[in-house]
Amino acid sequence: MATGGNLRSGRRAKPGKSGRDVREAMRDPSRSPVDPRSIRAVRLGHGANCSSIGSVVDTLFVTALLGGAVFAAVVGALGREPVEVIGKAARSKEGAPEADAGSRKSAETR
Amino acid sequence: MKLRFEPFGAWVKVEDPPAVVALDRDGVRALGLDGGGMWADEAPVTAPLEVHLAVTQRCAAGCEGCYLDARADGLEPPESVMLERLDALRDAGVMTVAFGGGEPTTREDLGALADAARVRGLTPVLTTSGLGLSTAKVERLRGFAQVNVSYDGGAAEYAAVRGFDGARAAEAAIRLLADAGIRAGINVVLTRSTLDALPETLRRARALGASEAQLLRYKPAGRAAALDYLARRLSPEQGRELGSTLRALSLEHAASGFSIRVDCSMVPFFSGDPALYASADALLRAGIFGCEGGQALASVKVDGKVAPCSFVASTSLSARGLVHGHEEDPDLARWRAFSSSAPEPCASCALAPVCKGGCKAVSLFVDGLHGPDPECPRVRAYRERSAQAKVLS
């Protein structure tokens, strides 16, 4: 099983440039490798169409080996890249009236 | 990476490799996070992952099939208004913003808007016709993660879709972008007359430096919402054969790193391919999106109104209201509800969780209702059987 990056010593979340939290996950003791079975879907690439949403399809038709490599690369990124929480949970943290969003505070206090 | 809590866990946008990943709750917990209230039983609808933002209605190209009916004297909101709209997308938790128009490169502040999107944590991408793109204009595009040039093929194919030959200008634009080190792709509109040239179109684009092709179905919107749509759309046979076409193209280009995308409206054609029809789980795992209007996709039109996608009428919701309105707007809710209460033959279709009923812009134009895609091979076969049954009875 691909496991991504190693865990390092702990460090608390810090605010991001946009006012959101950035969790430096590799240094976060609460973070562990993501099991590839937790990945439900991978949408590759950015795309750049302004009128309809696109999906990469060539991975459907090429070898399973390539598909496995894609998943391994994604697992690696999940283990390596710092996390920034966005959306309603981020707004909740910033004092916006999102009482039902929950999540951000619980995320931070773990 | 950016993480947005969802009822199932979270959508996560990673940078290397660039991808958007659906992670289940255990996977999110492994990152040291917890969804809290977002994981309650009465889960809220969240927000679009991707928004198509019309930054101008101005375009002098006059393409016959323009879905926006863009014109040289079209509306163009000032930068301050566009910044407010980017604020709204950030607040809603949108991940990708696709700038379009009109011709967005006519805006002098386009580079500043791309930078503004980045500052707000959004990934900006761009579609351009490439007409009039100069080295100086290309410099303004460095903030975009990817720039796609509308390129339907050589002179004949381009003219067949747009009514004039802009192929050479598009090719020059692809080359300029690639030479500048900006990731470039192409958008190819598929019509009955251009599909046959698709293999050569992709080869040419790749040789010019493009990294990706997105294949778009011709849709009856804007100036294309006319009777000749029926003659321009893919034939039933072309629709049924699309899976084979994609398979051959993918195998040809896979080793080069040139990737192939299809737009949401192409997914219904997969029902005509037995192997794809039997692969719903694989399609879901590959993150293939069918009709995502009201869900993962929204469009903010040039007047600031939100629509389920760029090809259909706006709702009464404004971009500023997206953070709450995506959940509450009745029109968006109706779009979302379609897949859970779809009529036959969608109700029994193995691909329904992916396809979500196909392109509503097409069903609204062809059938006059928000219903199953009338050009889907499975829908066609179902209707033919129903008509025969009526005759026999």
XYZ file of C-alpha atoms in Angstrom:
503
model
C 0.000 0.000 0.000
C 1.343 3.440 -0.852
C 1.485 5.575 2.249
C 2.742 8.985 1.228
C 5.025 11.123 3.363
C 6.350 10.523 6.835
C 5.059 12.205 9.927
C 7.284 14.680 11.689
C 7.175 16.473 14.986
C 3.982 18.286 15.961
C 3.102 21.889 15.209
C -0.133 23.833 15.642
C -2.242 25.215 12.839
C -1.331 28.651 11.559
C -3.438 31.199 9.714
C -3.205 31.219 5.942
C -2.806 34.260 3.722
C -6.499 34.302 2.978
C -7.481 34.113 6.633
C -8.095 30.396 6.545
C -6.213 27.875 8.617
C -3.252 26.108 7.222
C -2.331 22.896 8.922
C 1.183 21.813 8.208
C 0.220 18.242 8.105
C 3.574 16.602 7.828
C 4.451 18.213 11.127
C 1.097 17.421 12.713
C 1.158 14.432 15.067
C -2.597 13.962 14.613
C -2.045 13.213 10.919
C -1.511 9.708 9.641
C -1.145 8.212 6.176
C -4.350 8.120 4.139
C -5.435 4.621 3.248
C -5.934 4.480 -0.536
C -9.259 2.764 0.145
C -10.473 6.084 1.554
C -10.147 7.677 -1.858
C -13.548 7.517 -3.497
C -12.694 9.428 -6.655
C -9.829 11.248 -8.297
C -10.480 13.999 -10.807
C -7.182 14.624 -12.515
C -5.959 17.958 -13.796
C -7.334 21.459 -13.807
C -9.137 21.561 -17.105
C -9.775 24.986 -18.530
C -13.147 25.088 -20.160
C -15.437 27.949 -19.248
C -18.746 26.460 -20.326
C -19.024 22.856 -19.202
C -17.227 20.739 -16.648
C -14.754 18.251 -18.035
C -13.320 14.965 -16.841
C -10.158 13.169 -17.879
C -11.132 9.910 -19.551
C -7.919 8.535 -20.971
C -7.036 6.877 -17.667
C -10.108 4.680 -18.176
C -8.656 3.136 -21.266
C -4.994 2.685 -20.458
C -3.357 0.140 -18.218
C -4.258 -0.522 -14.595
C -0.602 0.152 -13.833
C -1.046 3.802 -14.746
C -4.238 3.984 -12.699
C -2.333 2.615 -9.715
C 0.430 5.143 -10.225
C -2.106 7.967 -10.230
C -3.565 6.793 -6.951
C -0.109 6.411 -5.417
C 0.787 9.962 -6.461
C -2.432 11.299 -4.952
C -1.865 9.437 -1.695
C 1.607 10.938 -1.612
C 0.205 14.437 -2.048
C -2.364 13.846 0.687
C 0.440 12.924 3.025
C 2.736 15.737 2.021
C 0.826 18.942 1.306
C -0.339 21.351 4.018
C -4.106 21.462 4.495
C -6.240 24.569 4.230
C -9.905 24.179 5.188
C -12.229 26.169 2.939
C -15.960 26.695 2.554
C -18.581 26.899 5.255
C -16.349 25.388 7.896
C -13.755 28.084 7.271
C -16.447 30.773 7.462
C -17.631 29.320 10.764
C -14.187 29.779 12.235
C -14.001 33.354 11.004
C -17.198 34.317 12.878
C -19.688 34.149 10.048
C -23.119 32.826 11.083
C -22.632 29.216 10.026
C -23.747 27.470 13.183
C -24.492 24.222 11.390
C -21.162 24.037 9.637
C -19.314 22.775 12.702
C -16.177 20.953 11.826
C -13.481 23.605 11.758
C -13.222 23.973 15.496
C -13.255 20.275 16.026
C -10.609 19.996 13.372
C -8.383 22.517 15.049
C -8.636 21.086 18.541
C -7.654 17.618 17.586
C -4.051 21.459 -0.530
C -7.562 22.784 -0.018
C -10.128 20.722 1.857
C -13.866 21.239 1.900
C -16.010 19.104 4.180
C -18.820 17.182 2.508
C -21.413 14.743 3.814
C -19.312 11.835 2.514
C -16.053 13.199 3.928
C -14.378 15.964 1.958
C -13.349 17.182 -1.443
C -9.620 17.809 -1.407
C -7.733 19.717 -4.082
C -4.094 18.663 -4.230
C -1.454 20.519 -6.220
C 1.036 17.838 -7.216
C -0.332 16.020 -9.096
C -3.093 18.544 -9.797
C -6.273 16.731 -8.854
C -9.496 16.994 -6.915
C -10.004 14.013 -4.658
C -13.132 12.748 -2.944
C -12.000 11.427 0.419
C -14.208 9.456 2.779
C -14.547 10.336 6.469
C -11.808 7.948 7.566
C -9.478 9.524 5.070
C -10.285 12.982 6.402
C -9.728 11.813 9.960
C -6.317 10.529 8.884
C -5.492 14.143 8.044
C -6.313 15.078 11.632
C -9.636 16.699 10.732
C -13.242 16.018 11.608
C -16.382 17.106 9.760
C -18.372 17.872 12.889
C -21.774 19.263 11.975
C -21.095 18.802 8.282
C -21.184 15.074 8.910
C -24.531 15.106 10.710
C -27.361 13.007 9.370
C -29.167 16.004 7.866
C -26.207 16.900 5.727
C -26.303 20.288 4.044
C -25.736 20.789 0.362
C -22.370 22.430 0.062
C -21.198 24.416 -2.972
C -19.944 24.023 -6.501
C -16.420 22.726 -6.946
C -16.063 24.645 -10.171
C -17.642 27.881 -11.302
C -17.609 29.251 -14.814
C -17.265 32.982 -14.546
C -18.165 35.134 -17.526
C -15.849 38.127 -17.232
C -17.132 39.866 -20.334
C -19.832 39.591 -22.935
C -17.614 41.309 -25.477
C -16.299 39.374 -28.409
C -15.911 40.423 -32.008
C -15.459 36.926 -33.404
C -19.147 36.407 -34.075
C -19.055 32.603 -33.943
C -22.254 31.156 -35.376
C -22.711 28.773 -32.486
C -21.792 31.096 -29.600
C -23.664 29.854 -26.543
C -23.552 33.297 -24.942
C -24.549 35.336 -27.993
C -21.465 37.465 -27.282
C -21.112 40.736 -29.205
C -18.486 43.403 -29.727
C -20.464 45.852 -27.591
C -21.458 43.388 -24.881
C -21.596 44.049 -21.167
C -18.285 44.051 -19.277
C -18.406 44.453 -15.497
C -15.716 46.629 -13.912
C -12.842 45.053 -11.999
C -14.361 45.955 -8.631
C -17.468 43.945 -9.458
C -15.413 40.974 -10.607
C -13.444 41.082 -7.351
C -16.703 40.935 -5.387
C -17.715 37.893 -7.373
C -14.384 36.224 -6.655
C -14.939 37.009 -2.970
C -18.283 35.245 -3.191
C -16.751 32.160 -4.797
C -14.078 32.021 -2.106
C -16.669 32.315 0.658
C -18.710 29.492 -0.856
C -15.702 27.172 -0.924
C -15.335 26.952 -4.692
C -12.030 25.388 -5.791
C -11.687 26.204 -9.487
C -12.860 29.266 -11.383
C -12.919 29.068 -15.168
C -12.796 32.503 -16.758
C -14.729 32.864 -19.960
C -16.848 35.261 -21.880
C -17.132 36.681 -24.454
C -13.451 36.875 -25.154
C -11.766 37.323 -21.767
C -8.406 38.389 -23.190
C -9.993 41.678 -24.264
C -9.906 42.699 -20.602
C -6.848 44.755 -19.689
C -7.165 43.629 -16.071
C -7.290 39.906 -16.835
C -3.906 39.202 -15.248
C -4.911 41.109 -12.149
C -8.121 39.088 -11.918
C -6.171 35.833 -12.165
C -3.886 37.015 -9.375
C -6.933 38.051 -7.336
C -8.371 34.570 -7.730
C -5.103 33.028 -6.542
C -4.990 35.291 -3.498
C -8.468 34.053 -2.628
C -7.353 30.437 -2.808
C -9.112 29.760 -6.110
C -7.427 28.039 -9.031
C -8.042 30.213 -12.097
C -8.188 28.718 -15.583
C -9.152 30.357 -18.847
C -10.780 29.717 -22.202
C -9.898 31.944 -25.151
C -10.506 31.936 -28.863
C -6.847 32.869 -29.284
C -7.824 35.552 -31.772
C -5.553 38.557 -31.335
C -3.406 36.859 -28.735
C 0.030 38.461 -28.754
C 3.214 37.846 -26.832
C 2.325 40.799 -24.616
C -1.154 39.451 -23.927
C 0.250 36.022 -23.139
C 2.284 37.586 -20.342
C -0.999 38.527 -18.654
C -2.032 34.877 -18.601
C 0.759 33.571 -16.403
C -1.513 33.512 -13.361
C -3.745 30.878 -14.907
C -3.152 27.231 -14.130
C -4.201 26.309 -17.652
C -5.406 28.132 -20.731
C -7.552 26.369 -23.306
C -7.839 27.645 -26.858
C -11.004 26.991 -28.813
C -9.803 24.866 -31.683
C -12.219 22.704 -33.591
C -9.697 21.519 -36.163
C -8.260 22.727 -39.430
C -9.767 25.445 -41.566
C -12.774 23.450 -42.734
C -13.684 22.047 -39.328
C -13.185 25.368 -37.582
C -15.368 27.137 -40.103
C -18.006 24.425 -39.895
C -18.473 25.138 -36.195
C -17.903 28.895 -36.030
C -18.740 30.216 -39.466
C -15.255 31.544 -40.237
C -11.749 30.149 -40.451
C -9.930 31.007 -37.253
C -7.826 27.857 -37.242
C -4.511 29.534 -37.968
C -5.031 32.124 -35.252
C -5.925 29.389 -32.779
C -2.864 27.375 -33.758
C -0.634 30.424 -33.314
C -2.142 30.991 -29.879
C -1.487 27.399 -28.798
C 2.113 27.746 -29.914
C 2.533 31.103 -28.147
C 1.184 29.722 -24.887
C 3.287 26.585 -25.039
C 6.434 28.538 -25.899
C 5.766 30.801 -22.923
C 5.603 27.774 -20.644
C 1.909 28.173 -19.912
C 0.000 24.915 -19.815
C -2.219 24.993 -22.876
C -5.140 22.843 -23.882
C -7.716 22.928 -26.613
C -11.484 22.888 -26.563
C -12.878 20.967 -29.507
C -16.554 21.289 -30.306
C -17.793 18.081 -31.858
C -20.373 18.254 -34.576
C -21.553 15.810 -37.163
C -19.102 17.234 -39.676
C -16.043 17.696 -37.443
C -15.892 14.398 -35.581
C -14.156 12.522 -38.366
C -11.260 14.986 -38.294
C -10.805 14.687 -34.540
C -7.753 12.367 -34.596
C -5.897 14.769 -36.874
C -7.053 17.773 -34.833
C -5.574 16.292 -31.666
C -2.329 15.345 -33.376
C -1.916 18.867 -34.692
C -2.681 20.434 -31.303
C -0.214 18.158 -29.577
C 2.471 19.012 -32.114
C 1.858 22.697 -31.383
C 2.496 22.107 -27.689
C -0.958 21.542 -26.245
C -1.117 19.228 -23.242
C -4.790 18.398 -23.232
C -7.912 18.306 -25.340
C -11.370 18.785 -23.965
C -14.079 17.443 -26.211
C -17.295 19.408 -26.105
C -20.686 18.476 -27.372
C -22.321 21.084 -29.588
C -25.169 22.512 -27.531
C -28.307 24.374 -28.464
C -27.768 27.583 -26.528
C -27.318 31.218 -27.491
C -26.920 31.539 -31.249
C -26.801 27.745 -31.540
C -30.364 27.429 -30.256
C -31.739 27.254 -33.762
C -33.195 24.650 -36.054
C -29.857 23.891 -37.674
C -28.754 22.466 -34.335
C -30.563 19.304 -35.388
C -28.337 19.034 -38.454
C -25.126 19.926 -36.648
C -25.388 17.681 -33.607
C -23.672 14.303 -33.565
C -25.560 11.608 -35.429
C -27.015 8.707 -33.427
C -24.315 6.444 -34.811
C -21.547 8.873 -33.874
C -22.983 9.044 -30.378
C -23.057 5.273 -30.009
C -19.489 5.002 -31.290
C -18.073 7.688 -29.026
C -16.672 5.168 -26.548
C -14.684 3.477 -29.309
C -13.502 6.843 -30.572
C -12.250 7.845 -27.129
C -10.605 4.482 -26.581
C -8.591 4.783 -29.797
C -7.584 8.381 -29.109
C -6.553 7.598 -25.551
C -4.379 4.705 -26.615
C -2.733 6.842 -29.280
C -1.875 9.698 -26.913
C -1.429 8.012 -23.530
C 2.330 7.589 -23.724
C 2.880 11.243 -24.630
C 1.177 12.674 -21.566
C -1.401 14.430 -23.735
C -4.667 13.919 -21.887
C -8.197 13.761 -23.162
C -11.238 15.112 -21.373
C -14.877 14.986 -22.200
C -17.395 17.493 -20.988
C -20.341 16.642 -18.779
C -22.734 16.477 -21.705
C -20.803 13.670 -23.409
C -21.328 11.140 -20.630
C -24.753 9.931 -21.836
C -23.086 8.640 -24.996
C -21.210 6.148 -22.819
C -24.438 4.155 -22.570
C -23.881 3.142 -26.199
C -20.613 1.449 -25.331
C -21.114 -1.925 -23.594
C -17.778 -1.816 -21.779
C -18.323 1.702 -20.463
C -21.926 0.951 -19.584
C -20.676 -1.887 -17.379
C -18.077 0.355 -15.718
C -20.077 2.790 -13.619
C -17.913 2.180 -10.561
C -14.741 2.815 -12.539
C -16.227 6.001 -13.966
C -17.146 7.225 -10.496
C -13.682 6.380 -9.207
C -12.128 8.297 -12.095
C -14.201 11.273 -11.032
C -16.164 11.471 -14.251
C -18.856 14.127 -14.006
C -22.105 14.069 -15.923
C -24.687 16.798 -15.379
C -23.530 18.586 -12.239
C -25.836 21.593 -12.498
C -26.910 22.525 -8.974
C -24.147 20.350 -7.560
C -20.455 20.467 -8.434
C -20.918 23.032 -11.198
C -22.364 26.510 -11.417
C -22.063 29.385 -13.798
C -21.929 33.055 -12.901
C -23.088 34.965 -15.908
C -21.883 38.374 -16.885
C -24.766 40.052 -15.042
C -23.734 38.260 -11.846
C -26.614 35.806 -11.804
C -25.989 32.159 -11.011
C -27.080 29.418 -13.398
C -26.796 25.638 -13.109
C -24.471 25.808 -16.115
C -23.481 28.250 -18.835
C -25.999 26.902 -21.335
C -29.237 27.449 -19.447
C -31.185 30.348 -18.015
C -30.005 32.016 -14.832
C -31.708 31.560 -11.513
C -32.671 34.583 -9.422
C -29.627 33.925 -7.252
C -26.707 36.330 -7.438
C -23.069 35.343 -7.046
C -23.005 37.142 -3.716
C -25.752 34.824 -2.453
C -24.038 31.626 -3.543
C -22.739 30.722 -0.106
C -26.276 30.163 1.190
C -28.277 30.178 -1.998
C -26.686 27.125 -3.531
C -28.543 25.092 -0.947
C -31.727 27.128 -0.834
C -32.382 28.215 -4.401
C -35.407 26.292 -5.732
C -34.118 26.082 -9.297
C -30.769 24.665 -8.255
C -32.585 22.272 -5.914
C -34.736 21.072 -8.811
C -31.627 20.343 -10.873
C -30.104 18.436 -7.982
C -33.262 16.457 -7.452
C -33.424 15.142 -11.011
C -31.050 12.240 -10.562
C -32.822 10.930 -7.463
C -36.268 10.979 -9.094
C -35.424 10.538 -12.753
C -37.989 8.852 -15.023
C -37.207 5.847 -17.196
C -34.952 4.985 -18.803
C -32.631 6.949 -16.509
C -34.194 5.385 -13.403
C -32.902 1.934 -14.336
C -29.666 3.032 -16.016
C -26.417 1.716 -14.569
C -24.701 4.968 -15.504
C -27.280 7.219 -13.823
C -25.077 7.951 -10.777
C -22.448 9.321 -13.155
C -24.502 10.759 -15.987
C -27.361 12.232 -13.908
C -29.738 12.294 -16.842
C -27.487 13.861 -19.428
C -27.501 17.372 -20.808
C -30.523 19.393 -19.731
C -29.649 22.164 -22.183
C -30.306 19.591 -24.903
C -33.470 18.162 -23.342
C -34.869 21.655 -22.781
C -34.281 22.575 -26.423
C -35.241 19.306 -28.097
C -38.034 18.076 -25.802
C -38.985 21.339 -24.129
C -38.561 19.878 -20.674
C -36.042 19.176 -17.966
C -35.818 15.479 -18.682
C -33.651 12.612 -19.911
C -31.182 13.529 -22.625
C -32.988 12.752 -25.894
C -29.708 12.055 -27.712
C -28.505 9.436 -25.239
C -28.305 6.080 -27.064
C -30.200 4.383 -24.253
C -32.923 7.034 -24.266
C -33.215 6.787 -28.038
C -33.580 2.994 -27.839
C -36.129 3.269 -25.041
C -38.207 5.753 -26.995
C -38.050 3.631 -30.127
C -39.257 0.604 -28.173
C -42.029 2.642 -26.582
C -43.146 3.968 -29.957
C -43.164 0.465 -31.452
C -45.144 -0.855 -28.507
C -47.740 1.857 -29.043
C -48.054 0.984 -32.709
C -48.475 -2.696 -31.923
C -51.089 -2.037 -29.292
